Each structure stands twice: as structure tokens, then as C-alpha cells.
XYZ file of C-alpha atoms in Angstrom:
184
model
C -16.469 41.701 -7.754
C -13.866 39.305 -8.837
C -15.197 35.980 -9.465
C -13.122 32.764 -7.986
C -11.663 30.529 -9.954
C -12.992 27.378 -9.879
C -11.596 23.130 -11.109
C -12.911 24.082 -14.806
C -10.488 27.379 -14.787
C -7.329 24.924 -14.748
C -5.770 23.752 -17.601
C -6.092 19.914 -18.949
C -2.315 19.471 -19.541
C -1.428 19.001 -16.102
C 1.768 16.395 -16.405
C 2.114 15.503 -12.742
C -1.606 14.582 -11.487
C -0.012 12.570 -8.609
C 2.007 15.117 -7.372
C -0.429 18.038 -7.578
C -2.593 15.638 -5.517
C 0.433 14.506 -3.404
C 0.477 17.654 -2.148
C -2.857 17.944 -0.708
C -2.003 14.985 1.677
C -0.992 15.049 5.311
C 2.793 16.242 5.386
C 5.257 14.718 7.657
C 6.060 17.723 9.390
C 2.410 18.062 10.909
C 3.593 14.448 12.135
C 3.174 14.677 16.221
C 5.236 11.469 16.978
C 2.282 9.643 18.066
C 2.061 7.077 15.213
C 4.892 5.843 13.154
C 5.620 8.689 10.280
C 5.257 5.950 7.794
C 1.374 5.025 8.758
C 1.549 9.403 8.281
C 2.278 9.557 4.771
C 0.534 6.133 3.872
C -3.049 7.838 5.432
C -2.156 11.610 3.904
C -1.493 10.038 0.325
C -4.679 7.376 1.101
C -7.430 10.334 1.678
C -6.491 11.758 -1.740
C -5.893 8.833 -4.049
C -8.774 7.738 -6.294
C -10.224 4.499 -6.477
C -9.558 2.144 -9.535
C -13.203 2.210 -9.783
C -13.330 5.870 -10.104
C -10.391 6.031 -12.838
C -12.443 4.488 -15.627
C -10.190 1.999 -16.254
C -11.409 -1.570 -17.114
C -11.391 -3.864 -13.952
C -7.948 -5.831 -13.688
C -7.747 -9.319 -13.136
C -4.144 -8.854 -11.556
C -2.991 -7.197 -8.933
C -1.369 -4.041 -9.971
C 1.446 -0.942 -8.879
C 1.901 2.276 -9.311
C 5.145 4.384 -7.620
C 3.612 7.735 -6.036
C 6.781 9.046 -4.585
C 10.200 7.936 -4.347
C 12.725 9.783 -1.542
C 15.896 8.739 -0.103
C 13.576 8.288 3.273
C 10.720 6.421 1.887
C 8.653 5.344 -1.096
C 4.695 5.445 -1.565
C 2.881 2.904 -4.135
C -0.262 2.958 -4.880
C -1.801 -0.995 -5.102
C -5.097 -1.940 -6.694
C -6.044 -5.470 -5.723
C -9.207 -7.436 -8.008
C -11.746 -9.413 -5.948
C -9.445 -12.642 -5.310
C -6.192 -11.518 -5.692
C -3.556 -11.302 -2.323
C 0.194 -11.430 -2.009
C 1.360 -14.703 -0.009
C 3.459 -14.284 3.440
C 6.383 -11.462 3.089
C 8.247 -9.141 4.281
C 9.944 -6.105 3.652
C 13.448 -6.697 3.302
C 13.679 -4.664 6.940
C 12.195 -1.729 5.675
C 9.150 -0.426 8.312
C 5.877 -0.017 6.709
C 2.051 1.239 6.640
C -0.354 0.958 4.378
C -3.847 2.568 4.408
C -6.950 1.211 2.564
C -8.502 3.739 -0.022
C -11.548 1.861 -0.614
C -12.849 -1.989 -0.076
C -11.529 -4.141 2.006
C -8.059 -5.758 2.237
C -7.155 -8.524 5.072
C -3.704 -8.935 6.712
C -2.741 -12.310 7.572
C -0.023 -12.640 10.270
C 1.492 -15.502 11.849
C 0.786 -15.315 16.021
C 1.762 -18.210 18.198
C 1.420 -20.652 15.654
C -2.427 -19.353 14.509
C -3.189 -16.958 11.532
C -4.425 -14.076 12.816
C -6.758 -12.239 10.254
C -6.909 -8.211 10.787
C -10.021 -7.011 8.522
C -8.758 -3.251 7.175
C -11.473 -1.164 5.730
C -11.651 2.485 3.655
C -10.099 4.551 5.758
C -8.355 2.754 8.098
C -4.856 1.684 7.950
C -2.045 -0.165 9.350
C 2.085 0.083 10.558
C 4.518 -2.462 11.228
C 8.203 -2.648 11.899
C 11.274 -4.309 9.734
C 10.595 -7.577 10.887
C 6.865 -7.981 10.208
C 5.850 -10.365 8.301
C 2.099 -10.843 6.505
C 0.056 -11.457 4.082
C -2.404 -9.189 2.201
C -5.604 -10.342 0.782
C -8.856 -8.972 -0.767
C -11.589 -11.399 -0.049
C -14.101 -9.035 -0.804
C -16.460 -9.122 -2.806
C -15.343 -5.534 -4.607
C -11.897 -4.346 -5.707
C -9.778 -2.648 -3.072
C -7.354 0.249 -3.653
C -4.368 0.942 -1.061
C -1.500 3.132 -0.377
C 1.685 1.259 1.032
C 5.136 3.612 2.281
C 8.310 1.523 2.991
C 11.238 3.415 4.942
C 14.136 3.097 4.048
C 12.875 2.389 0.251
C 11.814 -1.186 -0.161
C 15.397 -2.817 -1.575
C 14.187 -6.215 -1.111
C 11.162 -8.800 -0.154
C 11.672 -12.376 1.407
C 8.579 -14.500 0.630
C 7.873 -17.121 2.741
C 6.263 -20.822 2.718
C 5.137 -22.896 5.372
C 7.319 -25.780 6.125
C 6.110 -29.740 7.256
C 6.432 -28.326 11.447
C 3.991 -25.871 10.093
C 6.784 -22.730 10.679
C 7.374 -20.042 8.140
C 10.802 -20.730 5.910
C 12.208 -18.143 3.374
C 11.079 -19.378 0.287
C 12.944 -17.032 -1.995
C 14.101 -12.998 -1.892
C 13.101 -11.016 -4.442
C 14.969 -8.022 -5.237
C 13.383 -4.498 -5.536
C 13.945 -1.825 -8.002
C 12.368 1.395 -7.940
C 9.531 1.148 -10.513
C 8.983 -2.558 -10.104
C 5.693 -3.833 -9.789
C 6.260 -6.260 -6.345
C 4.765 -4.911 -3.399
């Protein structure tokens, strides 16, 4: 009887630990059109990403970025976000978008009818939007929060936004996006 070989088998010098776990996720062609392809990827990539907690890294006091995957369709970062920390109202330069929550808790805030509306997205769940959405994402929590974010096309550019005297959203500034930066 041949035994199986089991996690302690493979060698330690893997040099591409994201993409032999990449490849475990959900691929787009088991996509059934039912949700956007982005939300997809973002939820495929989510399920087998690992906690910053579970990397044995210190805890950050920043929020940080790490590119997954980078096509000419869409890119995939991975986002760890300390107790605190939030990016202020953007968008996505037109590029559609999901991103699915790993583990904690991260809250969208968007801008409906003139009232902040605060969506509450836990481990496992996740969220799409279209080119022309624009939020904020927070971690209130009381725990760091870990989440996978896909931008189609590629994110090129993000318009951040501040709230002007007649309490309406005004570009503040665009910031340009490069593949590898750390601004999601």
C-alpha cells in the first residue's frame, strides 16, 4: 500500500505561496453570471487568504497592501486594516469592484439621499459595486480585519472626496495608481 502524501511531504522553498493558494480559489469560469465576476474572484481569493493574525506578523498600526494578482482584466489586493484605521470617501477611478471580508469586521460608508448609510460586512461576506460607487471603508471593530478587494479594469486611478459647506461630496484630489502601490 502506497502511503499519501501529505502538507509535511512538500518542500519549504515554495517561491509563489500566493499563487499556489490562488489557485485553490473559485475560478471565473465556474462564474454562472448571477453575481458580478468581480465579487467572484474577490470571495474565491477571500476563502483562502490568511488572516494577519494568523501570519505571525506583529500587529500594524497602519493600514496595509499587498498585490495578489495583476491581469489585463482585473487586479486582487489583499488589505489588512488595524482596529481604527478606514480609508475616507473614494472611488475607483471607474473601475467596478468587490471586496470580501476574510476575517473581522469592516463597515462601508455610502452616501444615500443625503444620509450615510453604514453596511456592517463580516468574515465571509462580501460586497460589489459599479464604476461610479463611491464609499468609505472602516474597521470599527474592536479586532483587526483582513479583506480581499478586485478592481476591473485594473485600478488606474482613485478620486477622494470631502464634504463641502451644502454638505455634498466634492473631489478633493485624484490619486494616481500604479501597480504595486499601496492605495486601495
Amino acid at each position: 500500500m502506497q502511503t499519501p502524501l501529505t502538507s509535511t511531504d512538500t518542500p519549504t522553498t515554495d517561491t509563489d505561496p500566493w499563487g499556489r493558494v490562488s489557485s485553490r480559489a473559485v475560478h471565473p469560469s465556474s462564474h454562472s453570471g448571477d453575481e458580478p465576476l468581480v465579487g467572484v474572484i474577490a470571495a474565491g481569493l477571500a476563502a483562502v487568504s490568511m488572516p494577519r493574525e494568523m501570519t505571525g506578523e506583529t500587529s500594524p498600526t497602519e493600514r496595509s497592501c499587498e498585490l495578489l494578482l495583476a491581469t489585463e482584466t482585473y487586479d486582487a489586493w489583499l488589505i489588512h486594516w488595524p482596529v481604527g484605521t478606514g480609508l475616507e470617501a473614494h472611488d475607483h477611478g471607474g473601475s467596478t469592484g468587490a471586496f470580501a471580508v476574510v476575517s473581522g469586521v469592516l463597515e462601508e460608508d455610502v452616501e444615500h439621499d443625503g444620509e450615510t448609510v453604514i453596511r456592517r460586512v463580516r468574515a465571509g461576506q462580501s460586497v460589489t459595486f459599479g464604476g461610479d460607487h463611491v464609499h468609505a471603508v472602516v474597521n470599527r471593530g474592536e479586532t483587526g480585519a483582513t479583506s480581499v478587494h478586485v478592481y476591473s479594469p485594473p485600478l488606474s486611478s482613485m478620486s477622494f472626496y470631502r464634504r463641502s459647506d451644502d454638505g455634498s461630496y466634492r473631489v478633493d484630489r485624484v490619486d494616481q495608481v500604479a501597480s504595486g502601490s499601496t492605495a486601495r
